[in-house]
mmCIF file with all atom_site columns, C-alpha atoms in Angstrom:
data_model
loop_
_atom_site.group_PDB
_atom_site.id
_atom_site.type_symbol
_atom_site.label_atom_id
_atom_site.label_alt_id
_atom_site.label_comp_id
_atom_site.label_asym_id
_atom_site.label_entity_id
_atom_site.label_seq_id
_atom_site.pdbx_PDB_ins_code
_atom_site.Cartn_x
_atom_site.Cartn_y
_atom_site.Cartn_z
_atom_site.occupancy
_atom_site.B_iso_or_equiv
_atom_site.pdbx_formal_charge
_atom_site.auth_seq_id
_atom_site.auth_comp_id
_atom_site.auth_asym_id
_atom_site.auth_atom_id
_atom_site.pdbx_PDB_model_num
ATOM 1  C CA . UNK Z 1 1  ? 55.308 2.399   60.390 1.00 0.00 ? 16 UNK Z CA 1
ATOM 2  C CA . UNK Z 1 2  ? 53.598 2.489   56.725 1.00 0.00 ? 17 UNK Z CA 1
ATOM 3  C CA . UNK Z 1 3  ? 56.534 0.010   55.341 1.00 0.00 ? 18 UNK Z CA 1
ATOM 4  C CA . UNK Z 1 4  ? 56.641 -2.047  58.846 1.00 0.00 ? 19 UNK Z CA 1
ATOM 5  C CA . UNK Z 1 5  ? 56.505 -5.115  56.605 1.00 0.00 ? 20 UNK Z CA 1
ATOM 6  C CA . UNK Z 1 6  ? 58.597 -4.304  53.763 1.00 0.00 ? 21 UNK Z CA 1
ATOM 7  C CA . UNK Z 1 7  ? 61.729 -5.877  54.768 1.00 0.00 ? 22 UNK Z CA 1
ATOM 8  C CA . UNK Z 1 8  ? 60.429 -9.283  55.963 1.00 0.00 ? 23 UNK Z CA 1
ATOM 9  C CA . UNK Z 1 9  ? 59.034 -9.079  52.837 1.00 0.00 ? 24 UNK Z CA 1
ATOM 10 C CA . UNK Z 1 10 ? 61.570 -8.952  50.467 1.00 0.00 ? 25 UNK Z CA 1
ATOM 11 C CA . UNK Z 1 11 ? 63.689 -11.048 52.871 1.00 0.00 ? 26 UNK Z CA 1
ATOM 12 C CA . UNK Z 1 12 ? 61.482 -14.024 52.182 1.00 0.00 ? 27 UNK Z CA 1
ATOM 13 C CA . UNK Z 1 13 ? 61.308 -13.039 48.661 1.00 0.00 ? 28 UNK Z CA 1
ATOM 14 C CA . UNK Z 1 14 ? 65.225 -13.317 48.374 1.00 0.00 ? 29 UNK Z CA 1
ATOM 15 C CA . UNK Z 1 15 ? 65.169 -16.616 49.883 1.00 0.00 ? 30 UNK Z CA 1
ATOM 16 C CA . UNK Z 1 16 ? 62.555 -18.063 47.485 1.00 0.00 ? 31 UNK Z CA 1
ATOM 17 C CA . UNK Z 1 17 ? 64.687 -16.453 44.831 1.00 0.00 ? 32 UNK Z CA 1
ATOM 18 C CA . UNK Z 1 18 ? 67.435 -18.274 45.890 1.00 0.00 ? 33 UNK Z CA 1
ATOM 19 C CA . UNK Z 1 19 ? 65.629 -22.078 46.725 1.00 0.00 ? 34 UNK Z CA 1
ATOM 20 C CA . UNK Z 1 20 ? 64.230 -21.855 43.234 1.00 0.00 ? 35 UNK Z CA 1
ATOM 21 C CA . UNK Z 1 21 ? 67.648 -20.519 41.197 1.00 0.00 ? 36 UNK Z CA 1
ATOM 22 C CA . UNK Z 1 22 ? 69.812 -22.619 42.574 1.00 0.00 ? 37 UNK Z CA 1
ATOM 23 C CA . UNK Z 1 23 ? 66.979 -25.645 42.281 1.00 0.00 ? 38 UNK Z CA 1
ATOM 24 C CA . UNK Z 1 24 ? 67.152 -24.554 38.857 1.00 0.00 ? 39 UNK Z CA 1
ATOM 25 C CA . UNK Z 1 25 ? 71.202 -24.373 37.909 1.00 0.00 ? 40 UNK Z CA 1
ATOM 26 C CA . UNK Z 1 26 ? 71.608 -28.070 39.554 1.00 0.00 ? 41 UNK Z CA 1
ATOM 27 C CA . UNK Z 1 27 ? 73.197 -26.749 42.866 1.00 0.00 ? 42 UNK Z CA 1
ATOM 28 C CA . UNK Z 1 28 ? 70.768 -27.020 44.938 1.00 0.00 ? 43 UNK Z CA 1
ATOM 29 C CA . UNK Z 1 29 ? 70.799 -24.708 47.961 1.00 0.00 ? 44 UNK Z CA 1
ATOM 30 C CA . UNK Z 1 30 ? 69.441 -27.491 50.449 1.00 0.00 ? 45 UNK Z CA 1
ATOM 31 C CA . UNK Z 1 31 ? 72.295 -29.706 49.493 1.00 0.00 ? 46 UNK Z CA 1
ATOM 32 C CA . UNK Z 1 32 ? 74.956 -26.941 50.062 1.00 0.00 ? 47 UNK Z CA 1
ATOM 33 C CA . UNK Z 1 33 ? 73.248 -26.495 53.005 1.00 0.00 ? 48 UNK Z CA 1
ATOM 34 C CA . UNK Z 1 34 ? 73.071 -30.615 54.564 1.00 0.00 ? 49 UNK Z CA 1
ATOM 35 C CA . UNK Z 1 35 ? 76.547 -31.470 52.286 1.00 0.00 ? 50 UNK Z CA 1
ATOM 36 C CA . UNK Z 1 36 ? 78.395 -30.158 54.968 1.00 0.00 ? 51 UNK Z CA 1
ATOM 37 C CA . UNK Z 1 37 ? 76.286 -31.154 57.868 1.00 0.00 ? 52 UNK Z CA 1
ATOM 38 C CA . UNK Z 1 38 ? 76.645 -35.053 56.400 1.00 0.00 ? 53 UNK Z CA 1
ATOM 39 C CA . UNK Z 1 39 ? 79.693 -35.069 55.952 1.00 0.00 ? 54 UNK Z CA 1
ATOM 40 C CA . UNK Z 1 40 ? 79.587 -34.826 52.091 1.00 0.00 ? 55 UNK Z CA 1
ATOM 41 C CA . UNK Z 1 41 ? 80.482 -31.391 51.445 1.00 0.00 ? 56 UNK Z CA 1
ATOM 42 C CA . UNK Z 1 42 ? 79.821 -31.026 47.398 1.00 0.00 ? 57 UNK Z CA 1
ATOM 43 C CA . UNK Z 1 43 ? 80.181 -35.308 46.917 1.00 0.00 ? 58 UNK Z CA 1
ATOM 44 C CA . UNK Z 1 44 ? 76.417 -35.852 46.970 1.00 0.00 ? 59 UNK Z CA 1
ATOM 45 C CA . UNK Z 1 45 ? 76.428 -33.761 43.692 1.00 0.00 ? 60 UNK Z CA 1
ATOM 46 C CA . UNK Z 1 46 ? 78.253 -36.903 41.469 1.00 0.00 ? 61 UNK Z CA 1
ATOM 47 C CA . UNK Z 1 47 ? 78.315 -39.669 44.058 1.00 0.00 ? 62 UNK Z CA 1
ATOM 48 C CA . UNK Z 1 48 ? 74.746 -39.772 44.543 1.00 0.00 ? 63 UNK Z CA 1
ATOM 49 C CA . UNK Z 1 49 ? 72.164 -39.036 42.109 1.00 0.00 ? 64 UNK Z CA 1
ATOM 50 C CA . UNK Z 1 50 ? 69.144 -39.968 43.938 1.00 0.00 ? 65 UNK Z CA 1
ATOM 51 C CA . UNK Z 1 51 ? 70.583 -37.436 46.682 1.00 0.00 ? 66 UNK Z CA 1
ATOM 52 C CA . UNK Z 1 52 ? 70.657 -35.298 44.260 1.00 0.00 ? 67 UNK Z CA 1
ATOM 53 C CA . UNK Z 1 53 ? 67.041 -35.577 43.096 1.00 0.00 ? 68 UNK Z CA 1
ATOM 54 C CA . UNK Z 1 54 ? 65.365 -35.134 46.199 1.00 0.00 ? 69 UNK Z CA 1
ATOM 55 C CA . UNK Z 1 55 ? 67.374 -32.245 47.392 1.00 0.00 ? 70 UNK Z CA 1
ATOM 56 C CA . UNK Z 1 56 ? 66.368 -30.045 44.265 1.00 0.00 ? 71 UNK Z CA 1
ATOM 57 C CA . UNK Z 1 57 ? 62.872 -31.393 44.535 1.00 0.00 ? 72 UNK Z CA 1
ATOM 58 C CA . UNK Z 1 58 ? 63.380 -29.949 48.169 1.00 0.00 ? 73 UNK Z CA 1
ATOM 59 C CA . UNK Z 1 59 ? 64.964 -26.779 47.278 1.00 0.00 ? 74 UNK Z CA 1
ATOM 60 C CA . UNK Z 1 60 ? 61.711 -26.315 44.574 1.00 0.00 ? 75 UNK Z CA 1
ATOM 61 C CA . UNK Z 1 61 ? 59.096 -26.773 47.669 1.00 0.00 ? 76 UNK Z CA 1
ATOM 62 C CA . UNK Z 1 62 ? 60.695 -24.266 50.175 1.00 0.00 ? 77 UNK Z CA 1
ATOM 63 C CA . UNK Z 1 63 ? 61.002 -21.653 47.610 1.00 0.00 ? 78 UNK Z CA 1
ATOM 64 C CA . UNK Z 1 64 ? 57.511 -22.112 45.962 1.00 0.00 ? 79 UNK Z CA 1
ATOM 65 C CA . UNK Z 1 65 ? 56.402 -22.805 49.588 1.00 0.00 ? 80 UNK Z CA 1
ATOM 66 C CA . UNK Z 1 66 ? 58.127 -19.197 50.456 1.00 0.00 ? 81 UNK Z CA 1
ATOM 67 C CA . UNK Z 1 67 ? 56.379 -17.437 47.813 1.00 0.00 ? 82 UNK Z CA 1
ATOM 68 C CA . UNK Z 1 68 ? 53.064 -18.634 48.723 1.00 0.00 ? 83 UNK Z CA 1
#
């Protein structure tokens, strides 16, 4: 029971881990997420800079969001 927490722990910690790094190499893990879902698969990456823009600003919230 001592490390009861532990897990959800570092499960949340991956996550941010991942929001922020792939915020941070340009593919951001909200837009490989919704890409697919819009019918855009990996398009919104060239085709649409704005869509771009807010889905790393996106990715950047949920992980700092996660580490908080």
């Amino acid at each position: 029971a001592k490390d009861f927490y532990l897990p959800g722990m570092l499960y949340t910690l991956g996550l941010a881990v991942a929001y922020l790094g792939t915020a941070a190499a340009g593919v951001p893990l909200i837009g490989l997420i919704l890409g697919p879902v819009f019918k855009e698969n990996l398009s919104w990456r060239t085709r649409n800079p704005g869509r771009k823009k807010a889905y790393t600003k996106a990715s950047y919230a949920w992980g700092l969001i996660l580490l908080a």
